[in-house]
Coordinates of C-alpha atoms and ligand atoms in Angstrom, one line a residue:
X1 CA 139.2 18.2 43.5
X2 CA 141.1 15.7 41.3
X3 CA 140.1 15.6 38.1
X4 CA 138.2 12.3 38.2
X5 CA 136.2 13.2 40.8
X6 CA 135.3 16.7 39.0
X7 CA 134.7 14.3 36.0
X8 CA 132.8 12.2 38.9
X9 CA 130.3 15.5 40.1
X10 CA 129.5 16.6 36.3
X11 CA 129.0 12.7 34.7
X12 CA 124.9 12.4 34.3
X13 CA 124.0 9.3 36.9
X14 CA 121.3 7.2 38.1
X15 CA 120.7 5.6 41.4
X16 CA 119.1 1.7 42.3
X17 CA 119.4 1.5 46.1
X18 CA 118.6 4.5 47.9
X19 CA 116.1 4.8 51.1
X20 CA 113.8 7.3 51.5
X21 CA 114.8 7.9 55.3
X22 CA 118.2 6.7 55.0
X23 CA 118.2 10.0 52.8
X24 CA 117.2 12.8 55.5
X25 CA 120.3 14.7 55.3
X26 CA 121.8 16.2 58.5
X27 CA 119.4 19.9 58.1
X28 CA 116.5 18.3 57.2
X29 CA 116.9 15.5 60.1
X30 CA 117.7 18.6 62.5
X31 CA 114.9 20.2 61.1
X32 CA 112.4 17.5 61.7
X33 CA 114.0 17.0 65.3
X34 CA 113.7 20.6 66.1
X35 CA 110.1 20.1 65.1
X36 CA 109.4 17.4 67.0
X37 CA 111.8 19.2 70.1
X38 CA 112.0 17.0 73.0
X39 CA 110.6 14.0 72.3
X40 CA 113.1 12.6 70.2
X41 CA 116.6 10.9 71.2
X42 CA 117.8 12.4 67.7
X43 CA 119.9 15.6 68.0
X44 CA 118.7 18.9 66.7
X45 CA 122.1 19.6 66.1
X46 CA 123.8 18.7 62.4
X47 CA 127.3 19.0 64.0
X48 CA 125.7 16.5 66.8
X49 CA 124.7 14.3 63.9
X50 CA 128.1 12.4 62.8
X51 CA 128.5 10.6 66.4
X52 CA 124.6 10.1 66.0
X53 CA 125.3 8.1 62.7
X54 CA 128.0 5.8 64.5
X55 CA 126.8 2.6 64.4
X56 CA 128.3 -0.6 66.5
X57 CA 126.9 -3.3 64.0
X58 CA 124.2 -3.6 61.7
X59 CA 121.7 -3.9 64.5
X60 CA 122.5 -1.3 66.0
X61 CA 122.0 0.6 62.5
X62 CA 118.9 -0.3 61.9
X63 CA 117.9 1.0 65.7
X64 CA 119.1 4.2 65.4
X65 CA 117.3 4.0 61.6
X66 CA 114.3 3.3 62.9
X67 CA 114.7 6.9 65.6
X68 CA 115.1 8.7 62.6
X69 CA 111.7 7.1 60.7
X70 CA 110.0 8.4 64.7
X71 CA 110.7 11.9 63.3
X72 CA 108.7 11.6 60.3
X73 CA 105.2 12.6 61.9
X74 CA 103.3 14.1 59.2
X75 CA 102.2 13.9 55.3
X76 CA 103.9 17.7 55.5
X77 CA 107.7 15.9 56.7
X78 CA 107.2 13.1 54.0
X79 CA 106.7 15.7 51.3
X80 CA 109.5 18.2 52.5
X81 CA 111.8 14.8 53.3
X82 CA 111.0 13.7 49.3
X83 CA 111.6 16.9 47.6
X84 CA 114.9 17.4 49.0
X85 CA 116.2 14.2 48.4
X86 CA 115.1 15.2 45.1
X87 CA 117.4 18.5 44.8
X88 CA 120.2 16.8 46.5
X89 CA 119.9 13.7 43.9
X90 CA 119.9 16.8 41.2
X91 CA 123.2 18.4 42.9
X92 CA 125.0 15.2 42.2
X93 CA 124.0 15.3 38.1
X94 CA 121.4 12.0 39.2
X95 CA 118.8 12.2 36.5
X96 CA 116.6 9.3 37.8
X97 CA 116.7 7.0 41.0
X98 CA 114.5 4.1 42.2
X99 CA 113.3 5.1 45.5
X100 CA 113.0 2.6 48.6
X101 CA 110.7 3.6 50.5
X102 CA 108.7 1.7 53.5
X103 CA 105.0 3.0 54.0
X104 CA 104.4 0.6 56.7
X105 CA 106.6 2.1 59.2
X106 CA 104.8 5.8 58.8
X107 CA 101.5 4.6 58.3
X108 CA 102.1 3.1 61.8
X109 CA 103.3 5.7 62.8
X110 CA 99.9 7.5 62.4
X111 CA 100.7 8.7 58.9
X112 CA 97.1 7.6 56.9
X113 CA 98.3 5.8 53.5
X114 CA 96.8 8.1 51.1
X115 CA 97.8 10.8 52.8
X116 CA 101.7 9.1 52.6
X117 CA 101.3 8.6 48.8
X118 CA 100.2 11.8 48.1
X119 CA 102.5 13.3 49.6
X120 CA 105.2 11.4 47.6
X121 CA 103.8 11.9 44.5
X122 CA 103.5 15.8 45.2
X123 CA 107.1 15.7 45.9
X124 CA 107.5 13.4 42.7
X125 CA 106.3 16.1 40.8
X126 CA 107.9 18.7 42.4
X127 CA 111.2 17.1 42.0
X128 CA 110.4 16.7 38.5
X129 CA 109.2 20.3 37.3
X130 CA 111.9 21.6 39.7
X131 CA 115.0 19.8 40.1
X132 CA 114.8 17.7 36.2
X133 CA 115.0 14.4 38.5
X134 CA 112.7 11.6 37.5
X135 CA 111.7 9.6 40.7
X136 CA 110.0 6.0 41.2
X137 CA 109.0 4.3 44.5
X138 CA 110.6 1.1 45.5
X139 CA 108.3 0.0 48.5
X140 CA 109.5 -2.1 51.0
X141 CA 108.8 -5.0 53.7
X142 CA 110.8 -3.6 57.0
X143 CA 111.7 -7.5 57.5
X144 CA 111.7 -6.9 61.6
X145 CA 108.4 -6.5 61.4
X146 CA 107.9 -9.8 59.6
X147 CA 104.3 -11.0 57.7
X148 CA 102.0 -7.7 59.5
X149 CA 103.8 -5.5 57.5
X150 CA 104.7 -7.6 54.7
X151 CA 100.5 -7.6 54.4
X152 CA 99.9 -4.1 55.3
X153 CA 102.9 -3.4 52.6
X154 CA 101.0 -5.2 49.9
X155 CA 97.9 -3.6 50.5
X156 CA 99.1 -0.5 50.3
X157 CA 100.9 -1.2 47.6
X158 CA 98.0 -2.8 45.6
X159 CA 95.4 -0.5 46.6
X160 CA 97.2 3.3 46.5
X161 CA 99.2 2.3 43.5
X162 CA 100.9 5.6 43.4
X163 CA 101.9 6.9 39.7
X164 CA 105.9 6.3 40.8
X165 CA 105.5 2.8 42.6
X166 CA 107.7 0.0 40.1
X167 CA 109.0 -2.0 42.3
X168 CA 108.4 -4.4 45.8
X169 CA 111.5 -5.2 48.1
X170 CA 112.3 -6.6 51.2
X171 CA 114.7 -4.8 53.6
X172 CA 115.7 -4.3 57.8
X173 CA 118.2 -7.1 59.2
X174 CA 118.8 -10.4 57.1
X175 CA 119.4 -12.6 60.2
X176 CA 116.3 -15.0 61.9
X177 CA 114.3 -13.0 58.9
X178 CA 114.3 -16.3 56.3
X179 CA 113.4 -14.9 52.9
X180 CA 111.1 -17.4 52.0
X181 CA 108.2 -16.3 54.7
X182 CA 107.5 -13.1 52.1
X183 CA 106.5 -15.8 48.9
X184 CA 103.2 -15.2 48.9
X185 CA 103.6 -11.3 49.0
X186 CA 106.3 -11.1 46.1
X187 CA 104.2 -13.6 44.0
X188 CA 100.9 -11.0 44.4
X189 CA 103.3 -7.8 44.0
X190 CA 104.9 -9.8 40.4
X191 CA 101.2 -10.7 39.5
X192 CA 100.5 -6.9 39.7
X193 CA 103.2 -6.0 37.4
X194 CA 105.9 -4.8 40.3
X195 CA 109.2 -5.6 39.7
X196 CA 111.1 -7.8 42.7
X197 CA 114.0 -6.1 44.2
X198 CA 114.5 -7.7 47.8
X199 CA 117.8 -6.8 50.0
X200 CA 119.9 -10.1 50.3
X201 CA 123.3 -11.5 51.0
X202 CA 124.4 -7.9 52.8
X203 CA 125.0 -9.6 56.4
X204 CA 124.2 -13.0 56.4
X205 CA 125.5 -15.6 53.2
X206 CA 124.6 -16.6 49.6
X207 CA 122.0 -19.0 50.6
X208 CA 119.7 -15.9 51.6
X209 CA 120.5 -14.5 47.9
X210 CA 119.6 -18.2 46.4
X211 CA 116.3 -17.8 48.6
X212 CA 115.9 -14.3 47.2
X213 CA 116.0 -15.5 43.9
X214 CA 114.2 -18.9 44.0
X215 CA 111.1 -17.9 46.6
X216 CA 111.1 -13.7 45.4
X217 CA 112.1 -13.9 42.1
X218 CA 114.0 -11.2 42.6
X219 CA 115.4 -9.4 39.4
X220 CA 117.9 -7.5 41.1
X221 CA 119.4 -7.8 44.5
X222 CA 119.6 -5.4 47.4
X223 CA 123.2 -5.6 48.1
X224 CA 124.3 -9.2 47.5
X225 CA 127.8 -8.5 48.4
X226 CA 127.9 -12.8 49.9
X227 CA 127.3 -14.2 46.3
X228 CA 131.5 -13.7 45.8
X229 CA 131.7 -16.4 48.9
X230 CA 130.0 -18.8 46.1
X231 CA 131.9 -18.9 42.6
X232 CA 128.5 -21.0 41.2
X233 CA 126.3 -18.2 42.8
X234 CA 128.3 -15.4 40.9
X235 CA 128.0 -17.7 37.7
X236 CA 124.4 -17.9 37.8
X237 CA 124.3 -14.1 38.0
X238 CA 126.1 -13.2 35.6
X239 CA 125.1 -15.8 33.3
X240 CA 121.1 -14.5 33.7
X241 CA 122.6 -10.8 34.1
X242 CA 120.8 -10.1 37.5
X243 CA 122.3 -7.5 39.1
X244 CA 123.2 -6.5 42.4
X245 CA 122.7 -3.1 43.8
X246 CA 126.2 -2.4 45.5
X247 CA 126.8 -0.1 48.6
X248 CA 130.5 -0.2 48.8
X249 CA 130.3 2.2 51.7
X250 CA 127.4 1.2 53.6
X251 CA 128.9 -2.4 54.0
X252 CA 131.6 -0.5 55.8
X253 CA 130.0 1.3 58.4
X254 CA 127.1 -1.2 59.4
X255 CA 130.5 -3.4 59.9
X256 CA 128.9 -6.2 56.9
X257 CA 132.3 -5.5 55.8
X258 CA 135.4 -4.6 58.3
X259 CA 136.9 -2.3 55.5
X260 CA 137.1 -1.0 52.0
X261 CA 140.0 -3.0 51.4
X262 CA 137.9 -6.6 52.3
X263 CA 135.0 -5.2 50.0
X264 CA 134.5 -7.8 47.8
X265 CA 133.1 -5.8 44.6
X266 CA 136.1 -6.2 42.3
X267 CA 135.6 -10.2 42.9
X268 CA 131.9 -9.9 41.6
X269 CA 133.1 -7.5 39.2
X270 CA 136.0 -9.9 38.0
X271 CA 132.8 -12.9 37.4
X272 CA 131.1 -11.1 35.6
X273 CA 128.2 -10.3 37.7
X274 CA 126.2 -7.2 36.9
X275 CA 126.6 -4.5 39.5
X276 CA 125.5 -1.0 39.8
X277 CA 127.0 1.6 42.6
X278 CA 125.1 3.1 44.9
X279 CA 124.7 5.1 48.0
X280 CA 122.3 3.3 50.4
X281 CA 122.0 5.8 53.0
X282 CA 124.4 8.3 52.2
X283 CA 123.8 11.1 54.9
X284 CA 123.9 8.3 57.8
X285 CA 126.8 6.3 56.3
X286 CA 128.6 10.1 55.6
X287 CA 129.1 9.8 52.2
X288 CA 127.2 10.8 48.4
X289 CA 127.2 8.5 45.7
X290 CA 129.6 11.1 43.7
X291 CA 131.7 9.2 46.6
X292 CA 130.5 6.0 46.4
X293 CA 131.3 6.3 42.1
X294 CA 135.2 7.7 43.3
X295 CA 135.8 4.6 45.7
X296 CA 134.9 1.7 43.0
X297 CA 136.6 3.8 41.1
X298 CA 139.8 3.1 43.6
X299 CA 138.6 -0.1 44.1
X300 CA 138.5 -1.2 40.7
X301 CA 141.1 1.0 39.0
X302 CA 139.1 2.6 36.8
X303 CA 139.8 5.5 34.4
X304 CA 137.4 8.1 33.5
X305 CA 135.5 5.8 30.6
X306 CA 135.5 3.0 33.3
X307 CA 133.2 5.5 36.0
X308 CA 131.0 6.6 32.9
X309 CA 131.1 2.6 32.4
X310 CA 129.5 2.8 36.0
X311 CA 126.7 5.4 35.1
X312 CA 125.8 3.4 32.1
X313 CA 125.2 -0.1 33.8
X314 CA 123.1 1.5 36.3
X315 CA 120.9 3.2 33.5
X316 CA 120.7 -0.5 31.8
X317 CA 119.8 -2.1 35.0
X318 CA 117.5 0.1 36.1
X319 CA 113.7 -0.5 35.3
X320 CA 113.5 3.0 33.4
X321 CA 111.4 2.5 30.1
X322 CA 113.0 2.1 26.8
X323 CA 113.0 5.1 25.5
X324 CA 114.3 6.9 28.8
X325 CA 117.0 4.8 29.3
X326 CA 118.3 5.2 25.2
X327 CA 117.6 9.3 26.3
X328 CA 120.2 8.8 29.4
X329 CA 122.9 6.5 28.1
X330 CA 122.9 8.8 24.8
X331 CA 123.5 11.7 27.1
X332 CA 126.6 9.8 29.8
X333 CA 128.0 8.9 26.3
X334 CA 128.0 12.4 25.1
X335 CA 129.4 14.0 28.5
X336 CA 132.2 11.6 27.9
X337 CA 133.0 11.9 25.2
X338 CA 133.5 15.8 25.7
X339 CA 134.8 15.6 29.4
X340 CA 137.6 12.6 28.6
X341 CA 140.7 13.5 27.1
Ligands
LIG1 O1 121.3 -1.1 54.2 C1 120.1 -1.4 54.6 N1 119.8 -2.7 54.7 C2 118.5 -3.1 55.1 N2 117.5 -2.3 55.4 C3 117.8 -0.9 55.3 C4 119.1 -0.5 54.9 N3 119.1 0.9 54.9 C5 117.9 1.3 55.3 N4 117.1 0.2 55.5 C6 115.7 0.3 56.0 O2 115.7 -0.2 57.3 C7 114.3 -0.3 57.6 C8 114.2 -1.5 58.6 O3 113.0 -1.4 59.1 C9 113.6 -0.6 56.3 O4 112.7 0.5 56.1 C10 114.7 -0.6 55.3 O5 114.2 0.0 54.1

């Protein structure tokens, strides 16, 4: 381990774009498959796994996503799935993370919704008292499924109102799923105090991040790796500090970006645009965001201050209160300043 990357695993972190699914690691996704045995084209076997999580284009990503969300049967896999993403998170030093998670697609699945939130929160809890890993709820519209479940979303939203939901997004494939449809669902989740975070500009161009700001005022945006095709686009973001949530290795391996090298983060980086790092869905895209942190560090050449740089924008772009966020920056700035030569 080089010592960046042990300066990487120890450096206190928090984490904007991560899904709840996207998050069953390899044993708990066997696990849930060897539940479920035989019904399921997802293997039992972890080793099987890696050639599983191979995907052909974004598409095809979101197809074999959607297998894995078939495996989530009960209230008893959402709880087990939650807490464990909450010791992983707590493996990797994260001390708080903005969940994405999409009720629709389990409570159509047979889950009942208060049955699903409890069973978040339980695991909210747990990761809390257990793992020292503060969790809130992003939920999201599975744009595939178009205005059904951007209602059914809402409602859930609206009337469960679970103790960790913040936040109201907008995810599945970009392309013949205009933005603009969802207005009237992002204008009642804003009017009930939930902070717009919709996925934009990760396989299709700026215009679908201009339409996630001007018809969702979004606040921060899911990706947005197209705004560096637009030099005005990257201007107006960095000159109203909205962020993008970036998932250098996720563009990769749902082919949005045909390598590392082509990823276009130093160039938002380089305007000015406000940028946090994260993982996406690190089991299926075979990374961690200790190794998402390690390849912007590559990517942008940064020493260790510039990765605790990292940590500390995605603390100040997060929607963690006040108070919280002073708590967390105080403590990045104290690790470096012990761990950094
Ligand atoms: O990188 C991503 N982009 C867009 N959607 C994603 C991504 N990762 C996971 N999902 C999830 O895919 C489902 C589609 O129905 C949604 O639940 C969305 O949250």
């Amino acid at each position: 381990m080089t010592e960046l990357t042990s300066f990487i695993a120890g450096l206190p972190k928090a984490e904007l774009h991560l899904h709840h699914v996207g998050s069953a690691s390899p044993r708990i996704v066997a696990e849930l498959a060897a539940r479920h045995e035989g019904d399921s084209p997802v293997p039992a076997d972890p080793a099987a796994l890696a050639d599983f999580f191979a995907f052909r284009d974004f598409a095809h990503f979101i197809e074999v996503y959607l297998k894995v969300v078939d495996l989530i049967r009960d209230d008893e896999d959402v709880r087990m799935l939650t807490y464990e993403i909450g010791r992983e998170l707590a493996r990797q030093q994260v001390r708080y993370a903005e969940l994405t998670i999409t009720p629709y697609s389990s409570v159509k699945r047979g889950i009942p919704a208060p049955a699903f939130c409890a069973a978040i929160e339980d695991a909210r809890r747990g990761a809390a008292a257990d793992f020292g890993v503060d969790l809130r709820w992003c939920f999201d519209i599975p744009g595939e499924a178009g205005l059904p479940a951007a209602e059914e979303t809402l409602r859930i939203a609206l009337e469960e109102k679970p103790d960790g939901l913040i936040s109201f997004g907008l995810g599945g494939p970009e392309l013949g799923v205009p933005r603009s449809q969802f207005k009237p669902y992002f204008d009642r989740a804003r009017a009930a105090g939930l902070r717009s975070v919709p996925h934009a500009g990760e396989t299709t161009g700026p215009e679908t991040i201009w339409a996630a700001l001007q018809d969702l005022g979004a606040e921060r945006i899911g990706h947005g790796i197209a705004a560096a095709q637009d030099a005005q686009l990257m201007a107006y973001l960095a000159e109203r500090e909205i962020p993008l949530e970036v998932c250098p290795t996720s563009n990769v391996r749902t082919r949005a970006v045909a390598g590392l090298d082509e990823h276009p983060l130093a160039t938002l980086i380089r305007a000015g645009v406000p940028v946090s790092i994260n993982s996406d869905d690190p089991p299926m895209f075979g990374t961690t965001l200790e190794e998402e942190y390690a390849v912007a560090a590559r990517l942008l050449g940064l020493d260790a201050h510039g990765v605790a740089g990292l940590a500390r924008a995605a603390v100040t772009q997060s929607f963690l209160e006040p108070a919280g966020k002073a708590a967390l920056l105080a403590e990045i700035d104290e690790y470096a300043a012990s761990n950094v030569a």
